[in-house]
Structures are given as structure tokens and as C-alpha cells.
Amino acid sequence: MTTLEICNARGLDGAPLAVRVEHGRIAAIGPALPPPTPAEVVVHRIDARGALLMPGLVESHTHLDKTTWGMPWYVNECGSRLIDRIDNERAWRAASGHDAGAASLALARAFLAAGTTRLRTHVDIDTEAGLRHLDGVLATRETLSDRLDMQIVAFPQSGVLDRAGTVDLLDASLARGADVLGWLDPCAIDRDPRASLDAMFALADKHGCPVDIHLHEPGEMGVFSFELMLERVAALGMQGKVVVSHAFCLGELDAACADALLARLADAGVALITTAPPSRVVPPLMACRRAGVPLAGGNDGIRDTWTPYGSPDMLERAMMIGLRYNLRRDDELDIALDCVTHQGARACRFEDYGLHVGARADLVLVDAINAAQAIVTRAPRRWVVANGHVVVSEGVAV
Ligand SMILES: [Zn+2]
């Protein structure tokens, strides 16, 4: 039996911590390890020298297929409306010959090297690109399958109702290997929210898959979309299978209205994902936590035609969350880390996540005394273990 052992680490509470990994799982974890049995052969021992041990980082919302990561700089001259960005991207994609397979692989490898072991990526599905992006990202998932746990969302970036054939393409995407059905603003983009959401839930119901909807709609419009979604969650028994990304409208409500809607979201098992954008209102973090609604962190696009910002470092995204929500005390920054670890696993339903016996061995060791220092300094990843494989050793990607 092959075994990896990590000794002389410290947990997020500062206490000594050691871990034994067998067959990609945590076999033992605690202040000290029991001696190996005669059947166990320790083939790799890491002396962490006091490094902070955290679970593998979770990226809950990105777009691996769109990125220009590692490519020449993209000069952004796009208009400022949502529809400008959608049209601009489609035009750029067609003109540049963008290869979603190569792009997604480069960015996914960078995520792994920075300690992200679970990742949900949206992949553009539309009547011009067809399933080309999906095939590229499926190849990336296959290449990294023994290390990175990747969920693929079939995402109709250009909208659905105005583009005949999109539902069929989404249907084909789910049959071909996408795990989650994505969707987009049923009022603001599809302009017929009942028909839009009926189409979304019918397709999800057909495939028995979860949904993850980009909801940029502001104020009352966004709340109306939430209401329509909640009706359909109840009618179809889709509790626990709906994620709403962005959900800016929740940040515009007064506290009583936000609490009332969050209570309904908690009952329906709806989870939220935020990028914590400095330029938009955001769902209320503490109210979500009080209500029991998971609120996870994600980058959204990274260095694509939408945005020059972002990096495949979830500690950097945790810092953005800390800045956006004014988290200053060290114990408050534990919450920012939670958004890119446990909350992400909960929102996206990644299985066997965490630092306990039986969990998938996804481990990150950094040079920091606690989560706050790790986040604020974006502490170097000293070791990264993904599904039991050492992918970063002594700070160097293996
Ligand atoms: Zn997105």
C-alpha cells in the first residue's frame, strides 16, 4: 500500500497537524499519526516545517474556455453594456480562432499549481460555436482527471429564446458530458422570464441535472426572477439543485426584504456565488450565513474579452471578498477563506470535501500563520496535494 505522510504542519487554529494519505484519501489526520502498519509503505514523506495546512481551494465560478491566460495581451475596446460584451466576445472568438481546449488547459493547470483542486467552469454553448468549446474543455477535464475535480456548466452566453437551436445544443451538451445546465437573465436577456425559466427547468428536469444561472438583473427585476425560480423549484422538487451566480439584486434590498427572500432561498436549498466585484452591489454575506444560504466565491472570467482582471489564485479572490465585505479582523478573514473552500464545496456539491478521514486528499500548505495572513499575502503555495498526488513540492509545480 502506498502512502503519503505530511508531518509538522499546523491547522487553521494553529495546532500541530499531520496527515496520512492512502489511495487518494485522507486515511488519518491529527496532532500526531499512529505508526504505519507493516502493510503500509510510506513512499513520500513531507516535513511541512510549520506550514499552514488548508483544504484544497474551490473555484465555484469561472470560464476556462474564454480566457487569454498565457496568450498575448487582449486590448479591450468593448462597449459598456452587457449585450456589447456578449456581441464583442462572439465576434472576437470567430475572428481569432480561439482554441478553447488549449486555453482551458493552460488556465486549469495554473489553478492547480495555486492549490485549486475543485473547480466549476461555465462553457459557452451557442449557435455559432456549437459544442466546440465544450469539446475543448472536456479534453482538459480528461487530461487532468486524476488531479482536478472539474464540473462543467453548459452555458448559453448569448441567451436562449432569441436563438433558435440553443436548447437543442444545451440538450446535446448535457448528453455529451456537461454536469450542470447554465442559464442567463430570463428578463433582461431572454425578455420573457416565464418562457425562459420554463425552458431551463424542463431541460434540467429531463437530465436530472442541477442548474446554475447568471443573474445580473438589478432590483425588482432580479427579485421577480427569483420568485419565478422559487415557484418552479417547488413544483419540480428541485430543492438543493439550484445555484444563482452574481445575484446583485439581493444587495439592493433593505435588510428585512433581503432576510425574507434569503429564508425562502434557504428552504429551497438555493446557493449563491459571488465574485465580490468592487463595481457592483453584492449579496449580503453575513445575512446569507445567518440564513444558512451558502455564499461561495468565484473569479468569473479571467483575462478574457470581458475583463482584464482575475487570476487563478483563490486566495486572491478571498482577498477581494475581504475587501468588498470590509472583513478586517483575522477571524473575519476566516470567513473569506470559507467562501473559497467549504462554501464552494457546499454550493457546487463537490463530494468528500474537507480535512477529515475519508475525504479526498486535497491539501494546500502555505507559509502563513493563519488564514488572514495567507489571504492578504497570497502566501506562496509550498506544497499542493490534489487527489493524493503531489502537484507542487517545495514551491515548484511538479
Ligand atoms: Zn460567469
Coordinates of C-alpha atoms and ligand atoms in Angstrom, one line a residue:
M1 CA 0.0 0.0 0.0
T2 CA 1.4 3.4 -1.0
T3 CA 1.2 6.2 1.5
L4 CA 2.0 9.9 1.6
E5 CA 2.6 11.4 5.0
I6 CA 2.7 15.1 5.9
C7 CA 4.1 16.0 9.3
N8 CA 4.9 19.2 11.2
A9 CA 2.1 21.1 9.7
R10 CA -0.3 23.4 11.6
G11 CA -4.1 23.7 11.3
L12 CA -6.1 26.9 10.8
D13 CA -6.4 27.0 14.6
G14 CA -2.6 26.9 14.9
A15 CA -2.5 23.4 16.4
P16 CA 0.0 20.8 15.2
L17 CA -1.3 18.7 12.4
A18 CA -0.2 15.6 10.5
V19 CA -1.9 13.8 7.7
R20 CA -1.6 10.3 6.1
V21 CA -2.9 9.8 2.6
E22 CA -3.8 6.4 1.1
H23 CA -5.3 5.8 -2.3
G24 CA -6.0 9.5 -2.8
R25 CA -8.0 9.7 0.5
I26 CA -7.1 11.1 4.0
A27 CA -6.5 7.9 6.0
A28 CA -5.5 9.7 9.2
I29 CA -5.3 13.3 10.4
G30 CA -4.5 14.7 13.8
P31 CA -1.8 16.2 16.0
A32 CA 0.3 13.0 15.5
L33 CA -0.1 10.0 13.3
P34 CA -0.3 6.4 14.5
P35 CA 2.7 4.4 13.4
P36 CA 2.2 2.8 9.9
T37 CA 1.2 -0.9 9.9
P38 CA 3.5 -3.4 8.3
A39 CA 1.3 -3.3 5.2
E40 CA 1.7 0.4 4.8
V41 CA 4.8 1.7 2.9
V42 CA 5.5 5.4 3.3
V43 CA 6.7 6.3 -0.1
H44 CA 6.6 10.1 0.3
R45 CA 7.1 12.0 3.5
I46 CA 6.8 15.8 3.6
D47 CA 8.2 17.7 6.5
A48 CA 6.0 20.8 6.4
R49 CA 8.3 22.8 8.8
G50 CA 5.3 24.6 10.4
A51 CA 3.4 25.4 7.2
L52 CA -0.3 26.1 7.4
L53 CA -2.5 23.3 6.2
M54 CA -5.8 24.1 4.5
P55 CA -8.2 22.0 2.3
G56 CA -7.9 22.3 -1.4
L57 CA -9.2 25.6 -2.7
V58 CA -12.5 25.7 -4.6
E59 CA -13.2 27.9 -7.7
S60 CA -17.1 27.9 -7.9
H61 CA -17.5 30.1 -11.0
T62 CA -15.1 30.6 -13.8
H63 CA -15.0 30.4 -17.6
L64 CA -11.9 28.4 -18.6
D65 CA -12.9 28.3 -22.2
K66 CA -12.8 32.1 -22.8
T67 CA -9.5 33.0 -21.2
T68 CA -6.5 34.6 -22.9
W69 CA -4.3 33.4 -20.0
G70 CA -0.7 32.9 -21.2
M71 CA -1.5 34.5 -24.5
P72 CA -0.7 37.9 -25.9
W73 CA -2.4 40.7 -24.2
Y74 CA -6.0 41.3 -25.4
V75 CA -6.6 45.0 -26.0
N76 CA -10.1 45.7 -24.6
E77 CA -12.1 48.4 -26.5
C78 CA -15.6 46.9 -25.8
G79 CA -18.7 48.9 -25.1
S80 CA -20.1 49.0 -21.5
R81 CA -23.5 47.3 -21.9
L82 CA -23.9 43.6 -21.1
I83 CA -25.0 43.0 -24.7
D84 CA -22.0 44.8 -26.1
R85 CA -19.7 42.4 -24.2
I86 CA -21.7 39.3 -25.4
D87 CA -21.5 40.5 -29.0
N88 CA -17.9 41.6 -28.8
E89 CA -16.8 38.2 -27.5
R90 CA -18.7 36.3 -30.2
A91 CA -17.0 38.5 -32.9
W92 CA -13.5 38.1 -31.3
R93 CA -13.9 34.3 -30.9
A94 CA -14.8 34.0 -34.6
A95 CA -12.0 36.3 -35.8
S96 CA -9.2 35.0 -33.5
G97 CA -9.7 31.2 -34.0
H98 CA -9.6 30.9 -30.2
D99 CA -8.8 27.4 -29.1
A100 CA -10.9 26.6 -26.0
G101 CA -9.0 23.4 -25.4
A102 CA -5.6 24.9 -25.2
A103 CA -6.8 28.0 -23.3
S104 CA -8.7 26.0 -20.7
L105 CA -5.8 23.6 -20.1
A106 CA -3.3 26.4 -19.5
L107 CA -5.6 28.1 -17.0
A108 CA -6.7 24.9 -15.3
R109 CA -3.0 23.9 -14.8
A110 CA -2.4 27.4 -13.3
F111 CA -5.3 26.9 -10.9
L112 CA -3.9 23.5 -9.8
A113 CA -0.5 25.0 -9.1
A114 CA -2.1 27.6 -6.9
G115 CA -3.9 25.0 -4.9
T116 CA -7.4 24.8 -6.5
T117 CA -8.4 21.2 -6.6
R118 CA -12.2 21.6 -7.3
L119 CA -13.4 23.9 -10.0
R120 CA -16.8 24.7 -11.7
T121 CA -16.4 26.2 -15.1
H122 CA -19.1 27.6 -17.4
V123 CA -18.6 26.8 -21.1
D124 CA -20.1 28.8 -23.9
I125 CA -22.8 27.0 -25.9
D126 CA -24.3 28.9 -28.7
T127 CA -25.4 28.6 -32.3
E128 CA -22.1 29.9 -33.7
A129 CA -19.6 28.0 -31.5
G130 CA -21.9 24.9 -31.3
L131 CA -20.2 22.4 -29.0
R132 CA -16.6 23.4 -29.9
H133 CA -15.9 25.0 -26.5
L134 CA -17.4 22.1 -24.7
D135 CA -15.2 19.6 -26.6
G136 CA -12.1 21.6 -25.7
V137 CA -13.0 21.8 -22.0
L138 CA -14.0 18.1 -21.9
A139 CA -10.5 17.3 -23.2
T140 CA -8.9 19.4 -20.5
R141 CA -11.0 17.7 -17.8
E142 CA -9.9 14.3 -19.2
T143 CA -6.2 15.4 -19.2
L144 CA -6.3 16.5 -15.5
S145 CA -8.9 14.0 -14.3
D146 CA -6.8 12.3 -11.7
R147 CA -6.0 15.6 -10.1
L148 CA -8.6 18.3 -10.7
D149 CA -12.2 17.7 -9.9
M150 CA -14.0 19.7 -12.6
Q151 CA -17.7 20.4 -13.1
I152 CA -18.8 21.7 -16.5
V153 CA -21.7 24.0 -16.9
A154 CA -23.3 24.2 -20.4
F155 CA -23.8 28.0 -20.6
P156 CA -25.9 29.8 -23.2
Q157 CA -23.9 33.1 -23.0
S158 CA -25.8 34.6 -25.9
G159 CA -29.3 33.9 -24.5
V160 CA -31.7 31.2 -25.4
L161 CA -35.2 32.4 -26.6
D162 CA -34.0 34.6 -29.5
R163 CA -31.6 32.0 -30.8
A164 CA -33.4 29.0 -32.3
G165 CA -31.4 25.8 -31.8
T166 CA -29.8 26.8 -28.5
V167 CA -32.0 24.5 -26.4
D168 CA -31.1 21.6 -28.6
L169 CA -27.4 22.4 -28.2
L170 CA -27.7 22.6 -24.5
D171 CA -29.5 19.2 -24.5
A172 CA -26.7 17.7 -26.6
S173 CA -24.1 19.2 -24.2
L174 CA -25.6 17.6 -21.2
A175 CA -25.8 14.3 -23.0
R176 CA -22.1 14.7 -24.0
G177 CA -20.7 15.2 -20.5
A178 CA -21.7 18.7 -19.1
D179 CA -22.8 18.2 -15.5
V180 CA -24.8 21.4 -14.9
L181 CA -27.3 23.4 -17.0
G182 CA -26.3 27.1 -17.1
W183 CA -28.7 30.0 -17.9
L184 CA -28.7 33.8 -18.2
D185 CA -31.0 36.7 -17.1
P186 CA -34.5 35.5 -18.0
C187 CA -35.9 39.1 -18.1
A188 CA -33.0 41.2 -19.3
I189 CA -31.6 38.9 -22.0
D190 CA -34.4 36.5 -22.9
R191 CA -37.1 39.1 -22.3
D192 CA -39.7 36.5 -21.4
P193 CA -39.0 35.2 -18.0
R194 CA -41.7 32.6 -17.7
A195 CA -40.9 31.0 -21.1
S196 CA -37.2 31.3 -20.4
L197 CA -37.3 29.6 -16.9
D198 CA -39.8 27.0 -18.1
A199 CA -37.3 26.0 -20.8
M200 CA -34.5 25.9 -18.3
F201 CA -36.3 23.8 -15.7
A202 CA -37.7 21.5 -18.3
L203 CA -34.3 20.7 -19.7
A204 CA -32.8 20.3 -16.2
D205 CA -35.7 18.0 -15.3
K206 CA -35.1 15.9 -18.4
H207 CA -31.5 15.4 -17.5
G208 CA -31.9 15.3 -13.7
C209 CA -29.1 17.8 -13.5
P210 CA -28.6 20.9 -11.4
V211 CA -28.8 24.5 -12.7
D212 CA -26.5 27.5 -12.3
I213 CA -28.0 30.8 -13.6
H214 CA -26.1 34.0 -14.2
L215 CA -28.5 36.6 -12.7
H216 CA -27.2 40.1 -13.3
E217 CA -30.7 41.6 -13.2
P218 CA -31.0 44.6 -10.8
G219 CA -33.5 45.4 -8.0
E220 CA -37.1 44.4 -8.5
M221 CA -36.4 42.7 -11.9
G222 CA -33.9 40.3 -10.2
V223 CA -36.3 39.7 -7.3
F224 CA -39.1 38.8 -9.8
S225 CA -36.8 36.3 -11.5
F226 CA -36.0 34.8 -8.1
E227 CA -39.8 34.5 -7.4
L228 CA -40.4 32.7 -10.6
M229 CA -37.4 30.3 -10.0
L230 CA -38.7 29.5 -6.5
E231 CA -42.1 28.6 -7.9
R232 CA -40.5 26.2 -10.3
V233 CA -38.1 24.7 -7.7
A234 CA -41.1 23.8 -5.6
A235 CA -43.2 22.5 -8.5
L236 CA -40.4 20.2 -9.8
G237 CA -38.8 19.2 -6.5
M238 CA -35.5 20.8 -7.5
Q239 CA -34.6 21.8 -3.9
G240 CA -30.8 21.7 -3.5
K241 CA -30.1 21.8 -7.2
V242 CA -30.1 25.5 -8.0
V243 CA -27.2 27.9 -7.8
V244 CA -27.6 31.6 -8.6
S245 CA -24.4 33.4 -9.6
H246 CA -23.9 37.1 -9.0
A247 CA -27.5 37.8 -7.6
F248 CA -26.7 41.5 -7.5
C249 CA -30.3 42.3 -6.7
L250 CA -30.0 40.9 -3.2
G251 CA -27.6 43.6 -2.4
E252 CA -30.1 46.3 -3.2
L253 CA -32.9 45.2 -0.9
D254 CA -33.4 46.6 2.6
A255 CA -32.5 44.2 5.4
A256 CA -36.0 42.9 6.1
C257 CA -36.7 42.2 2.4
A258 CA -33.3 40.5 2.0
D259 CA -33.8 38.4 5.1
A260 CA -37.3 37.3 3.9
L261 CA -36.0 36.3 0.4
L262 CA -32.9 34.6 1.9
A263 CA -35.2 32.5 4.2
R264 CA -37.0 31.2 1.1
L265 CA -33.8 30.5 -0.7
A266 CA -32.6 28.5 2.3
D267 CA -35.8 26.5 2.3
A268 CA -35.3 25.8 -1.4
G269 CA -31.7 24.8 -0.9
V270 CA -30.6 27.6 -3.3
A271 CA -26.9 28.5 -3.1
L272 CA -25.3 31.8 -4.2
I273 CA -21.9 32.6 -5.8
T274 CA -20.3 36.0 -5.9
T275 CA -17.1 37.4 -7.4
A276 CA -17.3 40.2 -4.8
P277 CA -17.0 42.8 -7.6
P278 CA -15.9 46.3 -6.4
S279 CA -18.2 47.9 -9.0
R280 CA -21.5 46.3 -8.2
V281 CA -23.7 45.7 -5.2
V282 CA -23.4 42.2 -3.8
P283 CA -25.5 39.7 -1.8
P284 CA -25.2 40.4 2.0
L285 CA -22.6 38.0 3.2
M286 CA -23.5 37.9 6.9
A287 CA -27.2 37.7 6.3
C288 CA -26.6 34.8 3.9
R289 CA -24.6 33.0 6.6
R290 CA -27.3 33.7 9.3
A291 CA -30.0 32.4 6.9
G292 CA -28.0 29.3 6.0
V293 CA -27.7 30.1 2.3
P294 CA -24.2 29.1 1.0
L295 CA -22.4 32.0 -0.5
A296 CA -19.3 30.9 -2.3
G297 CA -16.6 32.9 -4.2
G298 CA -15.5 32.7 -7.8
N299 CA -13.5 34.7 -10.3
D300 CA -15.9 34.6 -13.2
G301 CA -13.9 35.2 -16.4
I302 CA -10.1 35.6 -16.1
R303 CA -8.3 37.8 -18.6
D304 CA -10.8 37.4 -21.3
T305 CA -12.7 39.8 -23.6
W306 CA -15.0 40.7 -20.7
T307 CA -12.3 41.7 -18.2
P308 CA -8.6 42.2 -18.0
Y309 CA -8.7 41.2 -14.3
G310 CA -8.6 38.0 -12.3
S311 CA -6.0 35.3 -11.7
P312 CA -6.2 31.6 -11.0
D313 CA -5.5 32.2 -7.3
M314 CA -8.4 31.7 -5.0
L315 CA -6.5 33.3 -2.1
E316 CA -6.5 36.5 -4.2
R317 CA -10.3 36.1 -4.7
A318 CA -10.6 35.6 -1.0
M319 CA -8.8 38.9 -0.6
M320 CA -11.3 40.6 -3.0
I321 CA -14.1 39.1 -0.8
G322 CA -12.4 40.5 2.3
L323 CA -12.1 44.0 0.7
R324 CA -15.6 44.0 -0.7
Y325 CA -17.2 43.0 2.6
N326 CA -14.9 45.0 4.8
L327 CA -13.5 42.0 6.6
R328 CA -10.6 43.2 8.8
R329 CA -10.2 41.1 11.9
D330 CA -8.3 37.8 11.5
D331 CA -11.4 35.9 12.5
E332 CA -13.4 37.7 9.8
L333 CA -10.9 36.7 7.2
D334 CA -11.6 33.1 8.2
I335 CA -15.0 33.7 6.5
A336 CA -13.3 34.9 3.3
L337 CA -11.3 31.6 3.2
D338 CA -14.5 29.7 3.9
C339 CA -16.1 31.2 0.8
V340 CA -13.3 29.7 -1.4
T341 CA -13.2 26.4 0.5
H342 CA -16.2 24.8 2.3
Q343 CA -18.9 27.2 1.0
G344 CA -17.7 26.5 -2.6
A345 CA -17.9 22.7 -2.0
R346 CA -21.3 23.1 -0.5
A347 CA -22.7 25.4 -3.2
C348 CA -21.4 23.2 -6.0
R349 CA -21.9 19.9 -4.2
F350 CA -18.4 18.7 -4.5
E351 CA -18.3 15.4 -2.7
D352 CA -15.9 14.1 0.1
Y353 CA -14.5 17.6 0.7
G354 CA -12.6 18.8 3.7
L355 CA -10.0 17.8 6.2
H356 CA -11.4 14.6 7.7
V357 CA -10.7 10.9 7.4
G358 CA -12.2 9.6 4.2
A359 CA -12.2 12.9 2.4
R360 CA -10.4 13.3 -1.0
A361 CA -6.8 14.2 -0.2
D362 CA -6.8 17.8 -1.5
L363 CA -4.3 19.7 0.6
V364 CA -2.6 23.0 0.4
L365 CA 0.3 24.0 2.6
V366 CA 1.4 27.7 2.7
D367 CA 3.8 29.9 4.5
A368 CA 1.5 31.8 6.9
I369 CA 0.4 31.7 10.5
N370 CA -3.3 31.8 9.8
A371 CA -5.9 32.3 7.1
A372 CA -5.7 36.1 7.3
Q373 CA -2.0 36.2 6.6
A374 CA -2.4 33.5 3.9
I375 CA -5.1 35.7 2.1
V376 CA -3.5 39.1 2.5
T377 CA -0.1 38.0 1.4
R378 CA -1.4 35.4 -1.1
A379 CA 1.1 33.2 0.6
P380 CA 3.3 31.0 -1.6
R381 CA 1.9 27.5 -2.1
R382 CA 4.7 25.4 -0.6
W383 CA 3.0 22.0 -1.3
V384 CA -0.2 21.2 -3.1
V385 CA -1.7 17.7 -3.0
A386 CA -4.6 17.0 -5.4
N387 CA -6.5 13.8 -5.1
G388 CA -3.4 12.3 -3.3
H389 CA -0.9 13.5 -5.9
V390 CA 1.8 16.0 -5.0
V391 CA 1.4 18.7 -7.7
V392 CA 3.5 21.3 -6.0
S393 CA 6.6 20.5 -4.0
E394 CA 8.8 23.0 -2.2
G395 CA 7.0 25.7 -4.1
V396 CA 7.7 24.2 -7.6
A397 CA 4.9 22.7 -9.8
V398 CA 5.7 19.1 -10.4
Ligands
ZN1 ZN -19.8 34.0 -15.4

